[in-house]
PDB file of C-alpha atoms in Angstrom:
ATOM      1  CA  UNK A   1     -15.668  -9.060  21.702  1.00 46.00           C
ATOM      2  CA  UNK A   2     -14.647  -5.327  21.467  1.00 50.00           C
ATOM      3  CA  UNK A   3     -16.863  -2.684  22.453  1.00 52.00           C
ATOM      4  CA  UNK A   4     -18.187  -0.711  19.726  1.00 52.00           C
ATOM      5  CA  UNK A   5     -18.579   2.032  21.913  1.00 53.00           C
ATOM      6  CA  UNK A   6     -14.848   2.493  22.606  1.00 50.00           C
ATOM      7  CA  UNK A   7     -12.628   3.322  19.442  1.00 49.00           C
ATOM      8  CA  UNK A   8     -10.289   0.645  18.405  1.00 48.00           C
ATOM      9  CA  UNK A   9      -6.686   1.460  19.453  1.00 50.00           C
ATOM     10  CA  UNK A  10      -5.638  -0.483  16.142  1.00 52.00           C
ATOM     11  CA  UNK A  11      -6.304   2.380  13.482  1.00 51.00           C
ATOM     12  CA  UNK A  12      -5.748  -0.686  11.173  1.00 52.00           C
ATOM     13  CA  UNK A  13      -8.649  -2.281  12.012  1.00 50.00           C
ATOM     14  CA  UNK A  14     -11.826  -1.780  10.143  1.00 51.00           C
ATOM     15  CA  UNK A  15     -14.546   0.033  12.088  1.00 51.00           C
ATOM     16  CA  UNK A  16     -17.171  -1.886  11.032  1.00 52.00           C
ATOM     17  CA  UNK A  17     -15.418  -4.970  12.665  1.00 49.00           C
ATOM     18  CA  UNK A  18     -16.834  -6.775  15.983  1.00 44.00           C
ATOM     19  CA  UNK A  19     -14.814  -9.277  16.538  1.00 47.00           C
ATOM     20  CA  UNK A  20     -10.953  -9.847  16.273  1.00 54.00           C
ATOM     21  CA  UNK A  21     -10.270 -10.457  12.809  1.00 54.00           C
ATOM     22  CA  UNK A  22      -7.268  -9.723   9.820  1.00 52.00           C
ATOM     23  CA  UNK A  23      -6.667  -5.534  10.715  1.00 66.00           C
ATOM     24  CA  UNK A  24      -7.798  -3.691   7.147  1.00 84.00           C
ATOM     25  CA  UNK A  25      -4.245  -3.513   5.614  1.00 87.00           C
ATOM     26  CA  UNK A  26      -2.838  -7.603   6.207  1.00 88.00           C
ATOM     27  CA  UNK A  27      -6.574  -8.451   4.884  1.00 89.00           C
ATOM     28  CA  UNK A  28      -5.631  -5.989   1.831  1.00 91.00           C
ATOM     29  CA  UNK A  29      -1.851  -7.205   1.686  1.00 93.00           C
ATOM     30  CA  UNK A  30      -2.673 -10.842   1.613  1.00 93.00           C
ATOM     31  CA  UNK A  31      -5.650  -9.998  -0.990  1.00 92.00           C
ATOM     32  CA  UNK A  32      -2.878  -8.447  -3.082  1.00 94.00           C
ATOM     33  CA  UNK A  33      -0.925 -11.390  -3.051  1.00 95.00           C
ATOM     34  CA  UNK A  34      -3.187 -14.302  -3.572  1.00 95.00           C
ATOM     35  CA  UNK A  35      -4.446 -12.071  -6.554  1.00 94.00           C
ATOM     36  CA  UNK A  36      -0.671 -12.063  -7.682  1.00 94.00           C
ATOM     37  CA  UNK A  37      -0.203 -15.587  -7.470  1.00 95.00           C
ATOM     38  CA  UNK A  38      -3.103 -16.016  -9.340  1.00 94.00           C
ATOM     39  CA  UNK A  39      -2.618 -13.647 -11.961  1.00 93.00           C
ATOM     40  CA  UNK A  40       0.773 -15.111 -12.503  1.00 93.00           C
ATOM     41  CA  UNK A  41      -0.617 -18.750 -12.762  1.00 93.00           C
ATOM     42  CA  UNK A  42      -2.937 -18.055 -15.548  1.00 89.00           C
ATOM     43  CA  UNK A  43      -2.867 -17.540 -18.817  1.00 88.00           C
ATOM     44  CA  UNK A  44      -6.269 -16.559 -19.777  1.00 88.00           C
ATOM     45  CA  UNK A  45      -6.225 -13.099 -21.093  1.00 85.00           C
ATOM     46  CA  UNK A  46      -9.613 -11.757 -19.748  1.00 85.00           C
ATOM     47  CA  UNK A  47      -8.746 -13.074 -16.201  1.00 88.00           C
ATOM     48  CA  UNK A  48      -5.152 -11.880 -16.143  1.00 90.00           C
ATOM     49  CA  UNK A  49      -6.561  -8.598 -17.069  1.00 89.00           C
ATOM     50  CA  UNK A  50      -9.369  -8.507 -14.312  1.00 90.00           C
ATOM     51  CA  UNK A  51      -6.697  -9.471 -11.863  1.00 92.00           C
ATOM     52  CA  UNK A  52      -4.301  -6.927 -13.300  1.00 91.00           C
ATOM     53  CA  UNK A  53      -6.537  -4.220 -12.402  1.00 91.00           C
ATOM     54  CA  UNK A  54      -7.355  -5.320  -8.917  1.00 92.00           C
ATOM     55  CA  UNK A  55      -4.383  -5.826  -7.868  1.00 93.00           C
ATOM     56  CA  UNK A  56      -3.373  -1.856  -9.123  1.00 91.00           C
ATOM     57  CA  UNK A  57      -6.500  -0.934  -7.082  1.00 90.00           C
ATOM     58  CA  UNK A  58      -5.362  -2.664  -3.868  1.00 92.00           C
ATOM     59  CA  UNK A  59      -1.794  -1.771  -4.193  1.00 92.00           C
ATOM     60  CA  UNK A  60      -3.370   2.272  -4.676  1.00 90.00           C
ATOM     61  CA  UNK A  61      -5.306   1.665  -1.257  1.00 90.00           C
ATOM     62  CA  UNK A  62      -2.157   0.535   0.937  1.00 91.00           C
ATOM     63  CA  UNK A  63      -0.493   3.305  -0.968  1.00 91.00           C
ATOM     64  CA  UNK A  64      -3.209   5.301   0.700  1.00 88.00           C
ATOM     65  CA  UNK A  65      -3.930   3.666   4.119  1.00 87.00           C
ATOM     66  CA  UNK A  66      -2.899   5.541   7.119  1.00 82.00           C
ATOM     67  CA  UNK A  67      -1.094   4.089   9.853  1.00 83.00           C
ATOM     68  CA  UNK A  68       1.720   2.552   7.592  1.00 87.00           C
ATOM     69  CA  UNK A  69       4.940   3.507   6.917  1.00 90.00           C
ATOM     70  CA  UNK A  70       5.975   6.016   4.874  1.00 90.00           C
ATOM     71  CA  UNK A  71       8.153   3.159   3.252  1.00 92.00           C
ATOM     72  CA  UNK A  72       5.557   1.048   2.751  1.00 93.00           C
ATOM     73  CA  UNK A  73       3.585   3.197   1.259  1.00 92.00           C
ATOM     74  CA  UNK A  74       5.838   4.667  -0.887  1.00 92.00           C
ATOM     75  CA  UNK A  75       6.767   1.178  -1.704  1.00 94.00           C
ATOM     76  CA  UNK A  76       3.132   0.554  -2.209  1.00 93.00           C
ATOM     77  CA  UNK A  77       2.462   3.164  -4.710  1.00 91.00           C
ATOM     78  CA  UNK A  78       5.917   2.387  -7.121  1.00 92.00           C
ATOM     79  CA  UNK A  79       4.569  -1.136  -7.113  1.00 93.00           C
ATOM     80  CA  UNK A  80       1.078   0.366  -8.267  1.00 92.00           C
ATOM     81  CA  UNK A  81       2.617   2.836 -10.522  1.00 90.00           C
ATOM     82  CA  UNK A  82       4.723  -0.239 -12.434  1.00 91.00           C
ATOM     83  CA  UNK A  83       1.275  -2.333 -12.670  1.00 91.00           C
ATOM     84  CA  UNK A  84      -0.818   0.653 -13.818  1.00 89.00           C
ATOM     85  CA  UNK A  85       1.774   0.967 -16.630  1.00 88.00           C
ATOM     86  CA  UNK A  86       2.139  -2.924 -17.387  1.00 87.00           C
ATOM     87  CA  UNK A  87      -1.964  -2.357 -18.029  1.00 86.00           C
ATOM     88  CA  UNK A  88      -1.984   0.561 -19.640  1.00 85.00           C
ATOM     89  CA  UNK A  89      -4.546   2.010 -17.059  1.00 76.00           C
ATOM     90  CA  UNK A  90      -5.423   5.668 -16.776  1.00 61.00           C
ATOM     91  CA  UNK A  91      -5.492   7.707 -13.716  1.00 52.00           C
ATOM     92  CA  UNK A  92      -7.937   7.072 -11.535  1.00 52.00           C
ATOM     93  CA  UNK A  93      -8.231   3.511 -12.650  1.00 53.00           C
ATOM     94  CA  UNK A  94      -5.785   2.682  -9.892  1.00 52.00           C
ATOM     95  CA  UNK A  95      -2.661   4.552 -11.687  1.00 45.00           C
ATOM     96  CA  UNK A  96      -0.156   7.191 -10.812  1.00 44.00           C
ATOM     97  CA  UNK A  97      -0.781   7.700  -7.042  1.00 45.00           C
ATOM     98  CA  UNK A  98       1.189  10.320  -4.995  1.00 47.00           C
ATOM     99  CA  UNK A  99       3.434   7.706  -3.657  1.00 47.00           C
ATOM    100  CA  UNK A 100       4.390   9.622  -0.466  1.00 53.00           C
ATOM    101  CA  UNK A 101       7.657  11.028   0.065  1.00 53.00           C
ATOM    102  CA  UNK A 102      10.038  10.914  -2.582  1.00 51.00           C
ATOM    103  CA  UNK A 103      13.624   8.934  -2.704  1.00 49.00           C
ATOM    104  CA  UNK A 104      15.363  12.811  -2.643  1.00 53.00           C
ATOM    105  CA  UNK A 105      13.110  13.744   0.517  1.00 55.00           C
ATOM    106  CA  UNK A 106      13.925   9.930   2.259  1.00 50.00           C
ATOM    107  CA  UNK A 107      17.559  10.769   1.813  1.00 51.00           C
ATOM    108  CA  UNK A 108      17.413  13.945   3.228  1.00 56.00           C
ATOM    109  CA  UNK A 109      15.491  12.983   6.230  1.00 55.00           C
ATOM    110  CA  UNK A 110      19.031  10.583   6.995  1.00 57.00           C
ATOM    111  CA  UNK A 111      21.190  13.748   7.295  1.00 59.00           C
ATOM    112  CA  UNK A 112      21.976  15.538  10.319  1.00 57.00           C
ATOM    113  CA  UNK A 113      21.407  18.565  11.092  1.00 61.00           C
ATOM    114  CA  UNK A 114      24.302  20.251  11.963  1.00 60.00           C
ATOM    115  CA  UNK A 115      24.468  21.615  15.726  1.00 62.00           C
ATOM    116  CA  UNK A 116      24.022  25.364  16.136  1.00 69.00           C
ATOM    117  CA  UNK A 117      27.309  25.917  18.578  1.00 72.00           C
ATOM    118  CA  UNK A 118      30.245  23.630  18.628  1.00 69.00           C
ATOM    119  CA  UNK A 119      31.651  23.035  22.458  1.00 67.00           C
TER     120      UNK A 119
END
């Protein structure tokens, strides 16, 4: 049992948790995908749609969690972006989220600098 006292060295974890348990963003992740599976085994319109929008909404959230990679999350936001289009949702209805660093920034951060005197 952790001590609710003591903050949780996992900033994954959900505050409001008490006992060991799925950390905030696998819980989230493994939402995401059962919701996926789901919305990709059905072909009811009003539950595909339902699904559609949760999933955009959970994929927004990992594109927002701290304490995962900027990859992920950037990965994490595209996927929301494509889904928010695919459902014609509007901003703020789990579309178009700042996705992090762009691909331009990424590949710039894999140059190196060059050194400032040669031996």
């Amino acid at each position: 049992m952790s001590d609710p006292s003591r903050p949780s060295l996992n900033p994954l974890l959900h505050p409001s948790e008490a006992e060991p348990g799925l950390p905030c963003a696998e819980a989230l992740l493994a939402g995401t995908l059962a919701l996926m599976t789901g919305y990709a085994h059905t072909e009811r319109t009003g539950d595909r749609e339902a699904m559609g929008r949760k999933i955009a909404a959970h994929l927004e959230s990992l594109a927002r969690m701290d304490g995962l990679s900027p990859h992920f999350r950037t990965m994490a936001g595209n996927l929301n972006n494509r889904w928010s289009r695919r459902l014609g949702l509007a901003a703020g209805e789990g579309a178009a989220v700042p996705a992090g660093p762009g691909a331009a920034e990424l590949q710039r951060r894999l140059w190196h600098t060059a050194p400032e005197a040669l031996q």
